[in-house]
Structures are given as structure tokens and as C-alpha cells.
Short mmCIF file of C-alpha atoms and ligand atoms in Angstrom, two decimals:
data_model
loop_
_atom_site.label_atom_id
_atom_site.label_comp_id
_atom_site.label_asym_id
_atom_site.label_seq_id
_atom_site.Cartn_x
_atom_site.Cartn_y
_atom_site.Cartn_z
CA MET X 1 -0.04 -0.09 -0.10
CA SER X 2 1.28 3.58 -0.87
CA PRO X 3 2.44 5.64 2.01
CA HIS X 4 0.88 8.70 0.57
CA ILE X 5 -2.51 9.40 -0.72
CA SER X 6 -2.54 11.68 -3.55
CA VAL X 7 -4.52 14.99 -3.35
CA LEU X 8 -7.02 16.16 -5.98
CA PRO X 9 -6.44 12.90 -8.09
CA ASN X 10 -9.22 13.32 -10.19
CA GLU X 11 -8.67 17.01 -10.88
CA VAL X 12 -5.12 16.49 -11.92
CA VAL X 13 -6.17 13.73 -14.31
CA GLU X 14 -8.79 16.14 -15.78
CA SER X 15 -6.44 18.82 -15.95
CA PHE X 16 -4.44 17.02 -18.46
CA ASN X 17 -7.58 16.08 -20.56
CA THR X 18 -6.27 17.57 -23.82
CA PRO X 19 -5.89 16.36 -27.43
CA LEU X 20 -2.20 16.34 -27.10
CA VAL X 21 -2.14 14.21 -23.96
CA HIS X 22 -4.71 11.78 -25.70
CA GLN X 23 -2.41 11.55 -28.75
CA GLY X 24 0.47 10.40 -26.59
CA GLY X 25 3.76 12.35 -25.85
CA VAL X 26 5.68 12.84 -22.72
CA LEU X 27 4.52 14.39 -19.55
CA LEU X 28 7.02 15.39 -16.77
CA ASP X 29 5.94 14.84 -13.09
CA CYS X 30 8.48 17.06 -11.22
CA THR X 31 7.23 15.58 -7.74
CA LEU X 32 6.93 11.73 -8.31
CA GLY X 33 6.75 10.99 -4.85
CA PHE X 34 4.58 7.42 -4.52
CA GLY X 35 3.62 7.61 -8.17
CA GLY X 36 0.02 8.27 -7.24
CA HIS X 37 -0.61 10.85 -9.80
CA THR X 38 1.69 9.36 -12.40
CA SER X 39 -0.18 6.12 -12.15
CA ARG X 40 -3.40 7.65 -12.55
CA LEU X 41 -2.21 9.67 -15.48
CA LEU X 42 -0.66 6.49 -17.15
CA GLU X 43 -4.00 4.67 -16.58
CA ALA X 44 -6.24 7.57 -18.04
CA TYR X 45 -4.19 8.18 -21.04
CA PRO X 46 -2.85 4.93 -22.59
CA LYS X 47 -0.76 6.52 -25.13
CA LEU X 48 1.12 8.83 -22.53
CA LYS X 49 4.74 8.41 -21.36
CA VAL X 50 5.82 9.96 -17.95
CA ILE X 51 9.12 11.21 -16.68
CA GLY X 52 9.06 11.39 -12.99
CA ILE X 53 11.66 13.21 -10.69
CA ASP X 54 12.16 12.91 -7.04
CA LYS X 55 14.96 13.99 -4.72
CA ASP X 56 13.72 11.47 -2.24
CA LYS X 57 15.54 8.09 -2.91
CA GLU X 58 13.05 6.23 -0.62
CA ALA X 59 9.94 7.53 -2.82
CA LEU X 60 12.00 6.56 -5.99
CA SER X 61 12.65 3.08 -5.10
CA PHE X 62 8.91 2.66 -4.08
CA SER X 63 7.70 4.12 -7.34
CA LYS X 64 10.04 2.10 -9.44
CA GLU X 65 8.31 -1.05 -8.03
CA PHE X 66 4.85 0.38 -7.98
CA LEU X 67 4.96 1.64 -11.56
CA ALA X 68 6.52 -1.46 -12.98
CA LYS X 69 3.42 -2.34 -14.53
CA PHE X 70 3.67 0.27 -16.94
CA GLU X 71 6.90 -1.01 -18.16
CA GLU X 72 8.67 1.40 -20.70
CA ARG X 73 6.08 4.13 -20.40
CA PHE X 74 7.72 5.67 -17.34
CA THR X 75 11.27 6.88 -16.66
CA LEU X 76 12.68 7.82 -13.01
CA LEU X 77 15.03 10.74 -12.41
CA TYR X 78 16.66 11.60 -9.20
CA GLY X 79 17.55 14.97 -8.10
CA ASP X 80 16.16 18.51 -7.62
CA PHE X 81 13.47 19.44 -10.12
CA SER X 82 14.73 22.67 -10.69
CA VAL X 83 17.83 21.25 -12.30
CA ARG X 84 16.44 17.89 -13.70
CA ALA X 85 13.22 19.60 -15.22
CA LEU X 86 15.41 21.94 -17.31
CA GLU X 87 17.54 19.21 -18.68
CA VAL X 88 14.27 17.36 -19.78
CA LEU X 89 12.83 20.73 -21.07
CA LYS X 90 15.90 21.02 -23.41
CA GLN X 91 15.47 17.62 -24.73
CA GLU X 92 11.71 16.80 -24.87
CA ARG X 93 8.69 18.41 -26.51
CA LEU X 94 6.54 17.86 -23.42
CA VAL X 95 2.69 17.62 -23.52
CA GLY X 96 2.47 18.53 -19.84
CA ILE X 97 4.18 19.32 -16.37
CA LEU X 98 2.83 18.32 -13.26
CA ALA X 99 4.28 19.39 -9.60
CA ASP X 100 2.66 18.63 -6.30
CA ILE X 101 5.14 20.39 -4.28
CA GLY X 102 5.42 19.80 -0.63
CA VAL X 103 5.95 16.97 1.79
CA SER X 104 4.91 13.29 1.18
CA SER X 105 3.12 11.55 3.94
CA LEU X 106 5.94 9.27 4.36
CA GLN X 107 8.43 12.15 5.02
CA PHE X 108 5.86 13.46 7.44
CA ASP X 109 5.11 10.37 9.14
CA LYS X 110 8.54 8.42 9.31
CA GLU X 111 9.95 9.48 12.76
CA GLU X 112 13.69 9.21 11.55
CA ARG X 113 12.96 11.82 8.70
CA GLY X 114 12.46 14.40 11.57
CA PHE X 115 9.56 16.41 9.88
CA SER X 116 7.08 15.94 12.77
CA PHE X 117 6.90 17.67 16.22
CA LYS X 118 7.15 14.17 17.76
CA SER X 119 10.24 13.16 16.10
CA SER X 120 13.39 12.34 18.04
CA GLU X 121 15.33 13.73 15.01
CA LEU X 122 15.57 17.31 13.73
CA ASP X 123 16.29 16.52 9.98
CA MET X 124 13.66 17.49 7.42
CA ARG X 125 15.69 16.68 4.35
CA MET X 126 13.71 15.57 1.39
CA ASP X 127 17.12 14.52 -0.16
CA THR X 128 19.08 12.89 2.53
CA GLY X 129 22.19 13.33 0.60
CA LYS X 130 22.34 16.92 0.87
CA PRO X 131 24.29 18.46 3.77
CA LEU X 132 21.90 21.10 5.15
CA SER X 133 19.53 19.53 7.90
CA ALA X 134 17.23 21.44 10.27
CA LYS X 135 19.67 20.59 12.92
CA GLU X 136 22.25 22.71 11.27
CA VAL X 137 19.90 25.57 10.82
CA VAL X 138 18.75 25.56 14.34
CA ASN X 139 22.20 25.34 15.78
CA SER X 140 24.18 27.23 13.45
CA TYR X 141 22.32 30.09 12.01
CA SER X 142 22.84 33.59 13.07
CA LEU X 143 20.15 35.41 14.83
CA LEU X 144 19.55 37.69 11.77
CA GLU X 145 19.22 34.43 9.52
CA LEU X 146 16.68 32.75 12.00
CA GLU X 147 14.70 35.94 11.94
CA ARG X 148 14.81 35.97 8.36
CA ILE X 149 13.44 32.60 7.76
CA PHE X 150 10.74 32.72 10.67
CA ARG X 151 9.50 35.99 9.00
CA ASP X 152 9.83 35.08 5.23
CA TYR X 153 9.07 31.45 5.46
CA GLY X 154 6.87 31.15 8.60
CA GLU X 155 5.35 34.55 8.47
CA ILE X 156 5.48 34.38 12.21
CA ARG X 157 4.35 37.63 13.76
CA GLU X 158 6.69 37.33 16.75
CA TYR X 159 9.72 36.27 14.50
CA LYS X 160 12.29 38.11 16.39
CA LYS X 161 11.14 36.46 19.69
CA MET X 162 11.16 32.97 18.11
CA ALA X 163 14.62 33.62 16.81
CA ARG X 164 16.08 35.21 20.09
CA LEU X 165 14.60 32.15 21.90
CA VAL X 166 16.25 29.57 19.75
CA VAL X 167 19.61 31.38 20.25
CA GLU X 168 19.10 31.31 23.89
CA TRP X 169 18.13 27.53 24.01
CA ARG X 170 20.89 26.17 22.15
CA LYS X 171 23.51 27.87 24.49
CA GLU X 172 22.27 25.28 26.96
CA GLY X 173 23.43 22.76 24.41
CA LYS X 174 22.82 21.52 20.92
CA ILE X 175 19.10 21.21 19.86
CA THR X 176 18.95 17.78 18.53
CA ASN X 177 15.33 16.73 18.10
CA ALA X 178 12.10 17.96 16.96
CA GLN X 179 10.24 17.04 20.00
CA GLU X 180 12.27 19.06 22.36
CA LEU X 181 12.20 22.12 19.89
CA SER X 182 8.44 21.92 19.28
CA SER X 183 7.73 21.46 23.17
CA LYS X 184 9.85 24.55 24.18
CA ILE X 185 8.10 26.65 21.41
CA ALA X 186 4.78 25.64 22.86
CA MET X 187 5.96 26.75 26.29
CA HIS X 188 6.49 30.27 24.89
CA PHE X 189 3.99 30.99 22.39
CA LYS X 190 0.30 30.85 22.58
CA ALA X 191 -1.80 27.99 20.73
CA SER X 192 -4.22 29.27 18.10
CA LYS X 193 -6.08 26.92 15.77
CA ILE X 194 -2.74 25.33 14.93
CA HIS X 195 0.15 24.19 17.08
CA PRO X 196 2.43 26.90 18.08
CA ALA X 197 5.36 25.28 16.51
CA THR X 198 3.56 24.69 13.16
CA LEU X 199 4.84 27.84 11.39
CA ALA X 200 8.46 27.44 12.85
CA PHE X 201 8.69 24.12 11.38
CA GLN X 202 7.22 25.25 8.11
CA ALA X 203 9.96 27.82 7.90
CA LEU X 204 12.73 25.32 8.89
CA ARG X 205 11.48 22.80 6.35
CA ILE X 206 11.33 25.59 3.48
CA GLU X 207 14.93 26.67 4.31
CA VAL X 208 16.36 23.26 4.42
CA ASN X 209 14.67 22.19 1.16
CA ASP X 210 15.08 25.53 -0.60
CA GLU X 211 11.27 25.12 -1.35
CA LEU X 212 10.53 28.52 -2.67
CA GLY X 213 13.84 28.88 -4.73
CA GLU X 214 13.21 25.64 -6.22
CA LEU X 215 9.74 26.50 -7.39
CA GLU X 216 10.87 29.92 -8.57
CA ARG X 217 13.62 28.29 -10.69
CA LEU X 218 11.32 25.59 -12.19
CA LEU X 219 8.65 28.22 -13.10
CA ARG X 220 11.40 30.30 -14.62
CA GLY X 221 12.81 27.44 -16.60
CA ILE X 222 9.38 26.79 -18.04
CA PHE X 223 8.91 30.52 -19.10
CA GLU X 224 12.48 30.42 -20.95
CA ASN X 225 11.78 26.97 -22.46
CA PRO X 226 7.84 27.32 -23.33
CA LEU X 227 5.80 24.32 -24.10
CA GLU X 228 4.16 23.67 -27.48
CA GLU X 229 0.68 24.86 -28.01
CA GLY X 230 -2.04 23.00 -26.36
CA ALA X 231 0.63 21.66 -23.61
CA ARG X 232 -0.47 22.30 -19.85
CA VAL X 233 1.27 22.79 -16.66
CA SER X 234 -0.54 22.00 -13.22
CA ILE X 235 0.83 22.86 -10.14
CA ILE X 236 -0.56 21.94 -6.70
CA SER X 237 0.74 24.00 -3.65
CA PHE X 238 0.01 23.80 0.09
CA HIS X 239 0.52 27.36 1.62
CA SER X 240 0.23 30.83 0.51
CA LEU X 241 3.89 31.59 -0.03
CA GLU X 242 3.99 29.05 -2.92
CA ASP X 243 0.61 29.88 -4.33
CA ARG X 244 1.62 33.64 -4.65
CA ILE X 245 4.67 32.57 -6.69
CA ILE X 246 2.59 30.44 -8.95
CA LYS X 247 -0.07 33.17 -9.46
CA GLN X 248 2.72 35.86 -10.26
CA HIS X 249 4.40 33.56 -12.60
CA PHE X 250 1.21 32.53 -14.54
CA LYS X 251 0.30 36.14 -14.86
CA LYS X 252 3.59 36.96 -16.40
CA TRP X 253 3.33 34.22 -18.65
CA GLU X 254 -0.21 35.55 -19.86
CA LYS X 255 1.10 39.14 -20.48
CA SER X 256 0.74 40.08 -23.91
CA CYS X 257 2.36 43.51 -23.95
CA ILE X 258 5.73 43.55 -22.34
CA CYS X 259 6.55 47.12 -23.08
CA PRO X 260 8.34 48.82 -19.89
CA MET X 261 5.90 50.63 -17.72
CA GLU X 262 6.98 54.01 -18.79
CA VAL X 263 6.39 53.45 -22.54
CA MET X 264 3.00 55.37 -23.43
CA ARG X 265 2.07 53.34 -26.54
CA CYS X 266 2.61 49.60 -27.04
CA GLU X 267 5.87 49.06 -29.13
CA CYS X 268 6.24 45.37 -28.41
CA GLY X 269 3.57 44.00 -30.90
CA ASN X 270 1.14 42.90 -27.92
CA ASN X 271 1.44 39.30 -28.97
CA HIS X 272 3.72 38.11 -26.22
CA ALA X 273 1.27 36.04 -24.12
CA LEU X 274 2.58 32.52 -23.81
CA GLY X 275 -1.05 31.00 -23.24
CA LYS X 276 -3.83 31.34 -20.60
CA ASN X 277 -4.35 30.56 -16.80
CA LEU X 278 -7.20 28.06 -17.15
CA TYR X 279 -8.85 28.52 -13.81
CA LYS X 280 -9.18 32.07 -12.51
CA LYS X 281 -9.48 30.69 -9.03
CA PRO X 282 -7.60 27.57 -8.11
CA ILE X 283 -9.34 24.23 -7.83
CA ILE X 284 -9.53 22.96 -4.15
CA ALA X 285 -10.69 19.57 -2.73
CA THR X 286 -14.17 18.60 -2.43
CA ASP X 287 -15.53 18.13 1.38
CA GLU X 288 -15.62 14.43 0.84
CA GLU X 289 -11.84 14.45 -0.31
CA ASN X 290 -11.00 16.42 2.77
CA ARG X 291 -12.84 14.24 5.09
CA LYS X 292 -10.92 11.25 3.76
CA ASN X 293 -7.64 12.88 3.27
CA PRO X 294 -7.08 15.96 5.74
CA ARG X 295 -3.94 16.91 3.89
CA ALA X 296 -6.03 17.81 0.94
CA ARG X 297 -7.53 20.99 2.88
CA SER X 298 -4.85 23.17 2.09
CA ALA X 299 -4.13 21.86 -1.57
CA LYS X 300 -4.66 24.48 -4.40
CA LEU X 301 -4.27 23.53 -7.87
CA ARG X 302 -3.50 26.01 -10.86
CA THR X 303 -3.32 25.18 -14.47
CA PHE X 304 -1.65 27.03 -17.31
CA GLU X 305 -2.31 26.24 -20.98
CA PHE X 306 0.27 27.18 -23.59
CA GLY X 307 -0.85 28.49 -26.85
CA LYS X 308 -1.95 31.80 -28.55
C1 SAM D 401 3.49 15.80 -2.30
S1 SAM D 401 4.72 14.53 -2.59
C2 SAM D 401 4.29 13.99 -4.22
C3 SAM D 401 3.32 12.76 -4.25
C4 SAM D 401 2.98 12.42 -5.52
N1 SAM D 401 2.44 13.51 -6.38
C5 SAM D 401 1.98 11.12 -5.46
O1 SAM D 401 0.76 11.22 -5.73
O2 SAM D 401 2.27 10.19 -4.81
C6 SAM D 401 5.98 15.52 -3.11
C7 SAM D 401 7.34 14.78 -3.46
O3 SAM D 401 7.99 15.94 -4.19
C8 SAM D 401 9.38 15.54 -3.88
N2 SAM D 401 10.04 16.92 -4.01
C9 SAM D 401 9.56 18.24 -3.44
N3 SAM D 401 10.38 19.22 -3.76
C10 SAM D 401 11.31 18.70 -4.73
C11 SAM D 401 12.35 19.28 -5.72
N4 SAM D 401 12.54 20.52 -5.53
N5 SAM D 401 13.00 18.14 -6.28
C12 SAM D 401 12.63 17.06 -6.55
N6 SAM D 401 11.68 16.45 -5.71
C13 SAM D 401 10.93 17.18 -4.83
C14 SAM D 401 9.28 15.19 -2.46
O4 SAM D 401 10.60 14.33 -2.12
C15 SAM D 401 8.01 14.44 -2.27
O5 SAM D 401 8.40 12.92 -2.47
#
């Protein structure tokens, strides 16, 4: 059984229901994870091939077996999607790109991966081959660096207090487990609807995995290597920081006039739009899906279609 339930499964399949995908071609799944979306796409579109990227080797080895029945219709790539996707974009004429960014349930649930409050580790690396872990961030970042991540990646109102306390706590000895960190935070910050450590953990995770940088670079790479007419890009995000980045990029891709602001009359030809944002509002999960899979509650799907 898969350790991860895919969010918005039907909506993702539907977002690629295009003539190009029915005809065949290659779709790039930037966040293969446990192959849930990819297997649904391969089932729904029998002529389609998928290239799947992940930087988590545990996810890749699960997917390799899980997708084996599709034989030569899928290829696995290990690494950061910002790098690997660019290589693929330069080599293949893709009919679609999917990214379901964020953490998998296995990463959250497996104690030793150190993502959850209860973990005895403080790790949070999606790619365990990379050097930077949450332990490094918490114990070696300067006060200013900690303030930056708590402010920018956690949007924590009391980010200065949070950073100052972390610096104080680590003077008493290295902070090495997530449980210790989350209970210390809970003692000093009021609980709201969410656990007081939720945003601090979000900030650490984003920093450790360079999540926003990865997303930015992926979207820039697509802009610089646009897909063919009728191809689509579908991206699922899980918090407002990511959704904002996706919205901004799609808006830029839709822009027909690229004249500088100060120009009074258009001189660029007004024909630079790469395509259109398909849904003005993001697609969200139904109540039924949210009941079955609480992770789906914060998921937002946006889709862009290339073509004049
Ligand atoms: C939410 S899960 C994807 C689940 C998948 N769609 C499914 O249905 O099984 C996200 C996956 O993307 C991977 N990931 C996140 N950011 C990545 C990046 N920048 N480069 C490569 N893989 C990444 C994570 O390791 C994780 O396995």
C-alpha cells in the first residue's frame, strides 16, 4: 500500500484531458513521490509516457516497483526538479508538466525523517544526501538568519522573539530533536487553531529544502523554454507563499504586452502571451476528499495552457 494518498487525484487527471495528451507524448511529473498521480495519468491516457523526478530516494525506489506494470512508459530521474526539469525541457517536447509540491506523508510520518513535532530527530531533508538539515539551521544560523526564515518562510508575527529564544536555548546545549524544539516553542507561544510550532517547522522545512527557490527556478525554466501549443502545466501548492509565486508567474506568462511601464504606446507588438491561466480561481478539494484525506484541505491546483 502507498504511504501517501495523492491529493486532488481526479482534478489532476482532468487538468491534462487535452488532445495532445490523448495523442501520446511525454509528461513530466516533477514530484513523482509515491507515483499516485503518475499511475492515474498513465491509466487514464494509455498513449502517454511519464518522466518522474524526485529527490527522495525512498520515494523513487517505491515508485520504481509500484509503476513497474507500466513498463517502458515511465522513466525515473533523481535530483532537484529545478535542475532535472530543465534538462528534460531542453530535450523533450513535453505535453504537460505536473508538480505537487510539498512533503509526502511518508516524509511526515516516518519518525527518523524528523519532519514532525514528535520526532526524536531534527532533520527535514527531502534529499538525505544533501548537507543542510534542520539541526544545522537551528544550531548554526545567526540570529538575523533565523529571524529572516521565521519572518519570510513562517510569516510568524513574533519572529524576532522566536529567533532570540532559539539562540538562547542552544546556549544550553545543541538542539537535536524535533520534540524538544516543538515543546520549548509550545511553552513560550500561545496556541491558536494550529500548534504553536507549526509555522516555525514550516519555515525550517522551506529553508532546508530551498522549497521556494526550487519553485521559482522551475517556473523560470518553463518560461524560458515554453511548451508547445495545447500543452499544460498543473501545479498543486499547500501554502500561500507558494501559491503567490505560482500566481505571479502565470500572470507574467499571460502578459501580451511586455513594454516597460514608462512607455505610453505599446511598441512590443502586443503578442507575447504564452497562453492562458485556465482557472481564475484555484481548484480545491471537495468536502468528501477533505474528510478522507485531511492533507487535501490546504491544496490548491492551478493550471496554465500554452498557445496563442
Ligand atoms: C507531495 S509529494 C508528491 C506525491 C505524488 N504526487 C503522489 O501522488 O504520490 C512531493 C514529492 O516531491 C518531492 N520533491 C519536493 N520538492 C522537490 C524538488 N525540489 N525536487 C525534487 N523532488 C522534490 C518530495 O521528495 C516528495 O516525494
